[in-house]
PDB file of C-alpha atoms in Angstrom:
ATOM      1  CA  UNK A  12      20.547 -11.012 -30.633  1.00  0.00           C
ATOM      2  CA  UNK A  13      19.223 -13.853 -32.789  1.00  0.00           C
ATOM      3  CA  UNK A  14      16.111 -13.392 -34.926  1.00  0.00           C
ATOM      4  CA  UNK A  15      14.657 -12.256 -38.254  1.00  0.00           C
ATOM      5  CA  UNK A  16      14.753  -8.614 -39.315  1.00  0.00           C
ATOM      6  CA  UNK A  17      13.673  -6.755 -42.432  1.00  0.00           C
ATOM      7  CA  UNK A  18      17.231  -7.114 -43.719  1.00  0.00           C
ATOM      8  CA  UNK A  19      17.675 -10.824 -43.038  1.00  0.00           C
ATOM      9  CA  UNK A  20      18.331 -13.371 -40.320  1.00  0.00           C
ATOM     10  CA  UNK A  21      20.633 -12.690 -37.381  1.00  0.00           C
ATOM     11  CA  UNK A  22      21.797 -15.891 -35.687  1.00  0.00           C
ATOM     12  CA  UNK A  23      24.777 -17.058 -33.602  1.00  0.00           C
ATOM     13  CA  UNK A  24      25.204 -20.767 -32.842  1.00  0.00           C
ATOM     14  CA  UNK A  25      27.647 -21.890 -30.143  1.00  0.00           C
ATOM     15  CA  UNK A  26      29.505 -25.081 -29.196  1.00  0.00           C
ATOM     16  CA  UNK A  27      31.677 -25.575 -26.109  1.00  0.00           C
ATOM     17  CA  UNK A  28      33.548 -28.810 -25.368  1.00  0.00           C
ATOM     18  CA  UNK A  29      35.487 -29.793 -22.270  1.00  0.00           C
ATOM     19  CA  UNK A  30      37.097 -32.932 -20.868  1.00  0.00           C
ATOM     20  CA  UNK A  31      34.862 -34.886 -18.493  1.00  0.00           C
ATOM     21  CA  UNK A  32      37.720 -36.108 -16.274  1.00  0.00           C
ATOM     22  CA  UNK A  33      37.093 -39.734 -17.270  1.00  0.00           C
ATOM     23  CA  UNK A  34      38.789 -39.754 -20.652  1.00  0.00           C
ATOM     24  CA  UNK A  35      35.805 -38.394 -22.600  1.00  0.00           C
ATOM     25  CA  UNK A  36      34.444 -35.062 -23.790  1.00  0.00           C
ATOM     26  CA  UNK A  37      31.215 -33.336 -22.746  1.00  0.00           C
ATOM     27  CA  UNK A  38      29.363 -30.481 -24.410  1.00  0.00           C
ATOM     28  CA  UNK A  39      28.160 -27.993 -21.774  1.00  0.00           C
ATOM     29  CA  UNK A  40      27.067 -25.645 -24.568  1.00  0.00           C
ATOM     30  CA  UNK A  41      25.315 -26.837 -27.731  1.00  0.00           C
ATOM     31  CA  UNK A  42      23.161 -23.921 -28.785  1.00  0.00           C
ATOM     32  CA  UNK A  43      21.802 -23.786 -32.330  1.00  0.00           C
ATOM     33  CA  UNK A  44      20.228 -20.684 -33.840  1.00  0.00           C
ATOM     34  CA  UNK A  45      18.380 -19.725 -37.016  1.00  0.00           C
ATOM     35  CA  UNK A  46      19.419 -21.981 -39.910  1.00  0.00           C
ATOM     36  CA  UNK A  47      22.253 -23.473 -37.797  1.00  0.00           C
ATOM     37  CA  UNK A  48      20.811 -26.389 -35.827  1.00  0.00           C
ATOM     38  CA  UNK A  49      23.332 -28.425 -33.811  1.00  0.00           C
ATOM     39  CA  UNK A  50      23.020 -32.137 -33.049  1.00  0.00           C
ATOM     40  CA  UNK A  51      25.306 -34.360 -31.011  1.00  0.00           C
ATOM     41  CA  UNK A  52      25.866 -37.676 -32.802  1.00  0.00           C
ATOM     42  CA  UNK A  53      27.292 -41.021 -31.721  1.00  0.00           C
ATOM     43  CA  UNK A  54      31.040 -41.074 -31.196  1.00  0.00           C
ATOM     44  CA  UNK A  55      33.690 -43.411 -29.837  1.00  0.00           C
ATOM     45  CA  UNK A  56      36.629 -42.885 -27.527  1.00  0.00           C
ATOM     46  CA  UNK A  57      37.450 -39.465 -26.114  1.00  0.00           C
ATOM     47  CA  UNK A  58      35.924 -37.518 -28.988  1.00  0.00           C
ATOM     48  CA  UNK A  59      32.559 -35.727 -29.029  1.00  0.00           C
ATOM     49  CA  UNK A  60      30.892 -35.333 -32.437  1.00  0.00           C
ATOM     50  CA  UNK A  61      28.536 -32.557 -33.507  1.00  0.00           C
ATOM     51  CA  UNK A  62      26.614 -32.232 -36.755  1.00  0.00           C
ATOM     52  CA  UNK A  63      25.448 -28.878 -38.114  1.00  0.00           C
ATOM     53  CA  UNK A  64      22.020 -29.368 -39.670  1.00  0.00           C
ATOM     54  CA  UNK A  65      20.377 -26.757 -41.888  1.00  0.00           C
ATOM     55  CA  UNK A  66      17.092 -25.797 -40.190  1.00  0.00           C
ATOM     56  CA  UNK A  67      16.156 -23.387 -43.000  1.00  0.00           C
ATOM     57  CA  UNK A  68      17.639 -22.058 -46.239  1.00  0.00           C
ATOM     58  CA  UNK A  69      20.683 -19.886 -45.804  1.00  0.00           C
ATOM     59  CA  UNK A  70      22.724 -17.908 -45.850  1.00  0.00           C
ATOM     60  CA  UNK A  71      20.481 -15.613 -47.913  1.00  0.00           C
ATOM     61  CA  UNK A  72      21.171 -12.051 -48.977  1.00  0.00           C
ATOM     62  CA  UNK A  73      21.223  -9.792 -45.925  1.00  0.00           C
ATOM     63  CA  UNK A  74      21.731 -12.616 -43.395  1.00  0.00           C
ATOM     64  CA  UNK A  75      24.318 -12.331 -40.634  1.00  0.00           C
ATOM     65  CA  UNK A  76      25.211 -15.793 -39.351  1.00  0.00           C
ATOM     66  CA  UNK A  77      27.900 -16.820 -36.874  1.00  0.00           C
ATOM     67  CA  UNK A  78      29.096 -20.141 -35.502  1.00  0.00           C
ATOM     68  CA  UNK A  79      31.634 -20.434 -32.704  1.00  0.00           C
ATOM     69  CA  UNK A  80      33.292 -23.463 -31.144  1.00  0.00           C
ATOM     70  CA  UNK A  81      35.487 -23.532 -28.056  1.00  0.00           C
ATOM     71  CA  UNK A  82      37.494 -26.633 -27.080  1.00  0.00           C
ATOM     72  CA  UNK A  83      38.940 -26.649 -23.566  1.00  0.00           C
ATOM     73  CA  UNK A  84      42.144 -28.354 -22.425  1.00  0.00           C
ATOM     74  CA  UNK A  85      42.070 -32.120 -22.881  1.00  0.00           C
ATOM     75  CA  UNK A  86      38.838 -32.156 -24.914  1.00  0.00           C
ATOM     76  CA  UNK A  87      38.401 -33.678 -28.376  1.00  0.00           C
ATOM     77  CA  UNK A  88      35.737 -32.319 -30.738  1.00  0.00           C
ATOM     78  CA  UNK A  89      34.747 -33.294 -34.284  1.00  0.00           C
ATOM     79  CA  UNK A  90      32.310 -31.003 -36.142  1.00  0.00           C
ATOM     80  CA  UNK A  91      30.766 -31.829 -39.516  1.00  0.00           C
ATOM     81  CA  UNK A  92      27.624 -30.868 -41.387  1.00  0.00           C
ATOM     82  CA  UNK A  93      24.730 -32.925 -42.684  1.00  0.00           C
ATOM     83  CA  UNK A  94      24.745 -31.356 -46.158  1.00  0.00           C
ATOM     84  CA  UNK A  95      26.351 -28.661 -48.241  1.00  0.00           C
ATOM     85  CA  UNK A  96      25.667 -25.024 -47.367  1.00  0.00           C
ATOM     86  CA  UNK A  97      24.142 -23.082 -50.287  1.00  0.00           C
ATOM     87  CA  UNK A  98      24.493 -19.309 -50.492  1.00  0.00           C
ATOM     88  CA  UNK A  99      21.349 -17.903 -52.171  1.00  0.00           C
ATOM     89  CA  UNK A 100      20.266 -14.389 -53.248  1.00  0.00           C
ATOM     90  CA  UNK A 101      17.261 -14.133 -50.920  1.00  0.00           C
ATOM     91  CA  UNK A 102      14.447 -11.568 -51.082  1.00  0.00           C
ATOM     92  CA  UNK A 103      16.223  -8.683 -49.366  1.00  0.00           C
ATOM     93  CA  UNK A 104      19.307  -8.776 -51.591  1.00  0.00           C
ATOM     94  CA  UNK A 105      22.631  -7.447 -50.419  1.00  0.00           C
ATOM     95  CA  UNK A 106      25.640  -9.231 -49.006  1.00  0.00           C
ATOM     96  CA  UNK A 107      25.310 -12.065 -46.515  1.00  0.00           C
ATOM     97  CA  UNK A 108      27.966 -12.761 -43.882  1.00  0.00           C
ATOM     98  CA  UNK A 109      28.928 -16.023 -42.247  1.00  0.00           C
ATOM     99  CA  UNK A 110      31.526 -15.784 -39.472  1.00  0.00           C
ATOM    100  CA  UNK A 111      33.159 -18.851 -37.896  1.00  0.00           C
ATOM    101  CA  UNK A 112      35.302 -18.540 -34.763  1.00  0.00           C
ATOM    102  CA  UNK A 113      37.267 -21.520 -33.410  1.00  0.00           C
ATOM    103  CA  UNK A 114      39.203 -21.512 -30.118  1.00  0.00           C
ATOM    104  CA  UNK A 115      41.332 -24.517 -29.167  1.00  0.00           C
ATOM    105  CA  UNK A 116      43.156 -24.710 -25.831  1.00  0.00           C
ATOM    106  CA  UNK A 117      46.502 -26.329 -25.056  1.00  0.00           C
ATOM    107  CA  UNK A 118      46.227 -30.101 -25.205  1.00  0.00           C
ATOM    108  CA  UNK A 119      42.856 -29.952 -26.986  1.00  0.00           C
ATOM    109  CA  UNK A 120      42.003 -31.140 -30.500  1.00  0.00           C
ATOM    110  CA  UNK A 121      39.412 -29.957 -33.022  1.00  0.00           C
ATOM    111  CA  UNK A 122      38.469 -31.544 -36.336  1.00  0.00           C
ATOM    112  CA  UNK A 123      36.439 -28.981 -38.308  1.00  0.00           C
ATOM    113  CA  UNK A 124      35.169 -30.810 -41.397  1.00  0.00           C
ATOM    114  CA  UNK A 125      31.976 -29.277 -42.814  1.00  0.00           C
ATOM    115  CA  UNK A 126      30.553 -30.099 -46.226  1.00  0.00           C
ATOM    116  CA  UNK A 127      31.040 -27.790 -49.195  1.00  0.00           C
ATOM    117  CA  UNK A 128      29.869 -24.203 -49.438  1.00  0.00           C
ATOM    118  CA  UNK A 129      28.097 -23.656 -52.788  1.00  0.00           C
ATOM    119  CA  UNK A 130      27.850 -20.160 -54.266  1.00  0.00           C
ATOM    120  CA  UNK A 131      24.554 -20.133 -56.207  1.00  0.00           C
ATOM    121  CA  UNK A 132      23.953 -17.699 -59.042  1.00  0.00           C
ATOM    122  CA  UNK A 133      22.977 -14.214 -57.856  1.00  0.00           C
ATOM    123  CA  UNK A 134      24.209 -14.709 -54.292  1.00  0.00           C
ATOM    124  CA  UNK A 135      26.745 -12.489 -52.513  1.00  0.00           C
ATOM    125  CA  UNK A 136      28.458 -13.996 -49.474  1.00  0.00           C
ATOM    126  CA  UNK A 137      31.429 -13.024 -47.339  1.00  0.00           C
ATOM    127  CA  UNK A 138      32.573 -15.900 -45.128  1.00  0.00           C
ATOM    128  CA  UNK A 139      35.337 -15.482 -42.555  1.00  0.00           C
ATOM    129  CA  UNK A 140      36.857 -18.340 -40.563  1.00  0.00           C
ATOM    130  CA  UNK A 141      39.228 -17.515 -37.717  1.00  0.00           C
ATOM    131  CA  UNK A 142      40.979 -20.178 -35.642  1.00  0.00           C
ATOM    132  CA  UNK A 143      42.849 -19.258 -32.443  1.00  0.00           C
ATOM    133  CA  UNK A 144      45.014 -22.048 -31.038  1.00  0.00           C
ATOM    134  CA  UNK A 145      47.072 -22.186 -27.863  1.00  0.00           C
ATOM    135  CA  UNK A 146      50.532 -23.712 -27.975  1.00  0.00           C
ATOM    136  CA  UNK A 147      50.172 -27.482 -27.958  1.00  0.00           C
ATOM    137  CA  UNK A 148      46.702 -27.484 -29.549  1.00  0.00           C
ATOM    138  CA  UNK A 149      45.775 -29.617 -32.566  1.00  0.00           C
ATOM    139  CA  UNK A 150      43.536 -28.663 -35.475  1.00  0.00           C
ATOM    140  CA  UNK A 151      42.352 -30.300 -38.674  1.00  0.00           C
ATOM    141  CA  UNK A 152      40.325 -27.804 -40.719  1.00  0.00           C
ATOM    142  CA  UNK A 153      38.840 -28.402 -44.152  1.00  0.00           C
ATOM    143  CA  UNK A 154      37.305 -25.626 -46.248  1.00  0.00           C
ATOM    144  CA  UNK A 155      35.692 -26.257 -49.645  1.00  0.00           C
ATOM    145  CA  UNK A 156      33.904 -23.847 -51.990  1.00  0.00           C
ATOM    146  CA  UNK A 157      32.016 -24.715 -55.167  1.00  0.00           C
ATOM    147  CA  UNK A 158      31.225 -21.961 -57.660  1.00  0.00           C
ATOM    148  CA  UNK A 159      27.680 -22.453 -58.902  1.00  0.00           C
ATOM    149  CA  UNK A 160      25.349 -25.422 -59.021  1.00  0.00           C
ATOM    150  CA  UNK A 161      25.298 -27.700 -62.080  1.00  0.00           C
ATOM    151  CA  UNK A 162      25.121 -25.613 -65.249  1.00  0.00           C
ATOM    152  CA  UNK A 163      24.911 -22.359 -63.279  1.00  0.00           C
ATOM    153  CA  UNK A 164      27.145 -19.309 -63.115  1.00  0.00           C
ATOM    154  CA  UNK A 165      28.336 -18.590 -59.558  1.00  0.00           C
ATOM    155  CA  UNK A 166      27.397 -15.737 -57.306  1.00  0.00           C
ATOM    156  CA  UNK A 167      30.029 -13.600 -55.666  1.00  0.00           C
ATOM    157  CA  UNK A 168      31.928 -15.366 -52.904  1.00  0.00           C
ATOM    158  CA  UNK A 169      34.678 -13.928 -50.740  1.00  0.00           C
ATOM    159  CA  UNK A 170      36.343 -16.230 -48.246  1.00  0.00           C
ATOM    160  CA  UNK A 171      38.928 -15.299 -45.623  1.00  0.00           C
ATOM    161  CA  UNK A 172      40.758 -17.903 -43.544  1.00  0.00           C
ATOM    162  CA  UNK A 173      42.945 -16.915 -40.585  1.00  0.00           C
ATOM    163  CA  UNK A 174      44.828 -19.307 -38.291  1.00  0.00           C
ATOM    164  CA  UNK A 175      46.820 -18.158 -35.265  1.00  0.00           C
ATOM    165  CA  UNK A 176      48.933 -20.358 -32.985  1.00  0.00           C
ATOM    166  CA  UNK A 177      50.127 -19.066 -29.603  1.00  0.00           C
ATOM    167  CA  UNK A 178      49.299 -15.512 -30.664  1.00  0.00           C
ATOM    168  CA  UNK A 179      51.211 -15.781 -33.939  1.00  0.00           C
ATOM    169  CA  UNK A 180      49.506 -15.648 -37.317  1.00  0.00           C
ATOM    170  CA  UNK A 181      50.514 -18.675 -39.397  1.00  0.00           C
ATOM    171  CA  UNK A 182      47.939 -18.195 -42.177  1.00  0.00           C
ATOM    172  CA  UNK A 183      45.833 -15.256 -43.343  1.00  0.00           C
ATOM    173  CA  UNK A 184      44.463 -15.512 -46.850  1.00  0.00           C
ATOM    174  CA  UNK A 185      41.454 -14.236 -48.765  1.00  0.00           C
ATOM    175  CA  UNK A 186      39.983 -15.296 -52.098  1.00  0.00           C
ATOM    176  CA  UNK A 187      37.193 -13.527 -53.968  1.00  0.00           C
ATOM    177  CA  UNK A 188      35.439 -15.142 -56.928  1.00  0.00           C
ATOM    178  CA  UNK A 189      32.456 -14.494 -59.158  1.00  0.00           C
ATOM    179  CA  UNK A 190      30.821 -11.353 -60.545  1.00  0.00           C
ATOM    180  CA  UNK A 191      32.408  -8.181 -59.198  1.00  0.00           C
ATOM    181  CA  UNK A 192      35.496  -9.954 -57.833  1.00  0.00           C
ATOM    182  CA  UNK A 193      38.921  -8.522 -58.683  1.00  0.00           C
ATOM    183  CA  UNK A 194      40.093  -9.475 -62.154  1.00  0.00           C
ATOM    184  CA  UNK A 195      42.077 -12.642 -62.657  1.00  0.00           C
ATOM    185  CA  UNK A 196      40.222 -14.875 -60.192  1.00  0.00           C
ATOM    186  CA  UNK A 197      39.403 -17.323 -62.993  1.00  0.00           C
ATOM    187  CA  UNK A 198      42.789 -17.017 -64.688  1.00  0.00           C
ATOM    188  CA  UNK A 199      45.778 -19.374 -64.709  1.00  0.00           C
ATOM    189  CA  UNK A 200      47.275 -17.913 -61.511  1.00  0.00           C
ATOM    190  CA  UNK A 201      44.171 -18.617 -59.398  1.00  0.00           C
ATOM    191  CA  UNK A 202      41.421 -21.089 -60.381  1.00  0.00           C
ATOM    192  CA  UNK A 203      42.461 -21.697 -63.998  1.00  0.00           C
ATOM    193  CA  UNK A 204      38.894 -22.408 -65.031  1.00  0.00           C
ATOM    194  CA  UNK A 205      38.156 -24.830 -62.175  1.00  0.00           C
ATOM    195  CA  UNK A 206      34.924 -24.484 -60.223  1.00  0.00           C
ATOM    196  CA  UNK A 207      35.893 -26.053 -56.883  1.00  0.00           C
ATOM    197  CA  UNK A 208      38.603 -24.784 -54.529  1.00  0.00           C
ATOM    198  CA  UNK A 209      39.592 -25.962 -51.090  1.00  0.00           C
ATOM    199  CA  UNK A 210      42.097 -25.835 -48.261  1.00  0.00           C
ATOM    200  CA  UNK A 211      43.146 -28.270 -45.577  1.00  0.00           C
ATOM    201  CA  UNK A 212      44.983 -26.863 -42.564  1.00  0.00           C
ATOM    202  CA  UNK A 213      46.617 -29.230 -40.084  1.00  0.00           C
ATOM    203  CA  UNK A 214      48.216 -27.933 -36.874  1.00  0.00           C
ATOM    204  CA  UNK A 215      50.168 -30.390 -34.742  1.00  0.00           C
ATOM    205  CA  UNK A 216      52.874 -29.671 -32.120  1.00  0.00           C
ATOM    206  CA  UNK A 217      55.219 -32.251 -33.709  1.00  0.00           C
ATOM    207  CA  UNK A 218      55.380 -30.155 -36.889  1.00  0.00           C
ATOM    208  CA  UNK A 219      57.536 -27.646 -34.970  1.00  0.00           C
ATOM    209  CA  UNK A 220      60.360 -30.198 -34.766  1.00  0.00           C
ATOM    210  CA  UNK A 221      59.539 -32.113 -37.941  1.00  0.00           C
ATOM    211  CA  UNK A 222      57.945 -29.735 -40.466  1.00  0.00           C
ATOM    212  CA  UNK A 223      56.318 -31.162 -43.566  1.00  0.00           C
ATOM    213  CA  UNK A 224      58.116 -30.850 -46.876  1.00  0.00           C
ATOM    214  CA  UNK A 225      56.809 -28.877 -49.834  1.00  0.00           C
ATOM    215  CA  UNK A 226      55.376 -31.166 -52.467  1.00  0.00           C
ATOM    216  CA  UNK A 227      52.953 -31.198 -55.358  1.00  0.00           C
ATOM    217  CA  UNK A 228      50.007 -33.545 -54.909  1.00  0.00           C
ATOM    218  CA  UNK A 229      49.259 -34.139 -58.556  1.00  0.00           C
ATOM    219  CA  UNK A 230      48.585 -31.261 -60.941  1.00  0.00           C
ATOM    220  CA  UNK A 231      45.924 -29.502 -58.877  1.00  0.00           C
ATOM    221  CA  UNK A 232      47.070 -29.559 -55.233  1.00  0.00           C
ATOM    222  CA  UNK A 233      50.126 -28.627 -53.192  1.00  0.00           C
ATOM    223  CA  UNK A 234      51.328 -29.260 -49.639  1.00  0.00           C
ATOM    224  CA  UNK A 235      53.044 -26.282 -48.020  1.00  0.00           C
ATOM    225  CA  UNK A 236      54.602 -25.939 -44.537  1.00  0.00           C
ATOM    226  CA  UNK A 237      53.480 -22.824 -42.657  1.00  0.00           C
ATOM    227  CA  UNK A 238      55.545 -20.621 -40.360  1.00  0.00           C
ATOM    228  CA  UNK A 239      54.668 -22.585 -37.246  1.00  0.00           C
ATOM    229  CA  UNK A 240      53.623 -26.138 -36.303  1.00  0.00           C
ATOM    230  CA  UNK A 241      51.226 -26.198 -39.236  1.00  0.00           C
ATOM    231  CA  UNK A 242      50.760 -27.305 -42.838  1.00  0.00           C
ATOM    232  CA  UNK A 243      48.476 -26.122 -45.626  1.00  0.00           C
ATOM    233  CA  UNK A 244      47.109 -28.064 -48.568  1.00  0.00           C
ATOM    234  CA  UNK A 245      45.560 -25.962 -51.346  1.00  0.00           C
ATOM    235  CA  UNK A 246      43.642 -27.601 -54.175  1.00  0.00           C
ATOM    236  CA  UNK A 247      41.441 -26.810 -57.160  1.00  0.00           C
ATOM    237  CA  UNK A 248      39.278 -29.234 -59.111  1.00  0.00           C
ATOM    238  CA  UNK A 249      36.557 -29.312 -61.774  1.00  0.00           C
ATOM    239  CA  UNK A 250      33.905 -30.341 -59.227  1.00  0.00           C
ATOM    240  CA  UNK A 251      33.229 -31.029 -55.557  1.00  0.00           C
ATOM    241  CA  UNK A 252      33.737 -34.789 -55.772  1.00  0.00           C
ATOM    242  CA  UNK A 253      37.235 -34.527 -57.199  1.00  0.00           C
ATOM    243  CA  UNK A 254      38.133 -31.777 -54.744  1.00  0.00           C
ATOM    244  CA  UNK A 255      37.107 -33.964 -51.800  1.00  0.00           C
ATOM    245  CA  UNK A 256      39.233 -36.786 -53.174  1.00  0.00           C
ATOM    246  CA  UNK A 257      42.303 -34.550 -53.295  1.00  0.00           C
ATOM    247  CA  UNK A 258      41.810 -33.283 -49.749  1.00  0.00           C
ATOM    248  CA  UNK A 259      41.085 -36.763 -48.382  1.00  0.00           C
ATOM    249  CA  UNK A 260      44.343 -38.010 -49.875  1.00  0.00           C
ATOM    250  CA  UNK A 261      46.143 -35.107 -48.224  1.00  0.00           C
ATOM    251  CA  UNK A 262      44.545 -35.909 -44.847  1.00  0.00           C
ATOM    252  CA  UNK A 263      45.801 -39.476 -45.130  1.00  0.00           C
ATOM    253  CA  UNK A 264      49.272 -38.232 -46.020  1.00  0.00           C
ATOM    254  CA  UNK A 265      49.330 -36.013 -42.934  1.00  0.00           C
ATOM    255  CA  UNK A 266      47.750 -38.720 -40.756  1.00  0.00           C
ATOM    256  CA  UNK A 267      44.996 -36.263 -39.926  1.00  0.00           C
TER     257      UNK A 267
END
């Protein structure tokens, strides 16, 4: 149930996309909730576009937010956000959770390209993104985290990303940063002093026959084939702007 409790906001926003039978995509479900307002924006061709707009501050300490998107066979959906999401301490304190669930059917395509998630000082957020794809589905997913605002130490941020294709897990990784995180998160094997980290996951059926090749994309990013029709780009950078540049270059390379 959505609403505000003494321990924070509970809200679940939902998107459903399906083919309209005329070469386009309709949105039978576009249901915002709490700080997650959803707006359909102008698009061209077969694709429907949705923007997530922050209706209030969040996630704050104690909040439990969820956002789910389902793309039916033959539909094309592009989801972005109007601004960065900022995790804040809030008045109730405690950990906030933000759960994202993506379901993409055979022959459907989803571009999930939100703006950065910023971990403000004193915040504590666990964010989990889970993508379930049928065989023959396509996905372009970008995830970016920035540790602290300008001149600020970060809060604690734990992020888990799971991608499954045809019932098989092709990626399941978790990163925890900030105060209270396991030791070494800021060391040379993880962030190496950088304050922005991101991933780009691209799933395309043609990768099963023609997998991408491992390659370094400069000093701070790498392209890695996954065990399935998928590829992963991991990158770190001093700031959000440079991180976005790295991931945009990778998208161009993968024609995503």
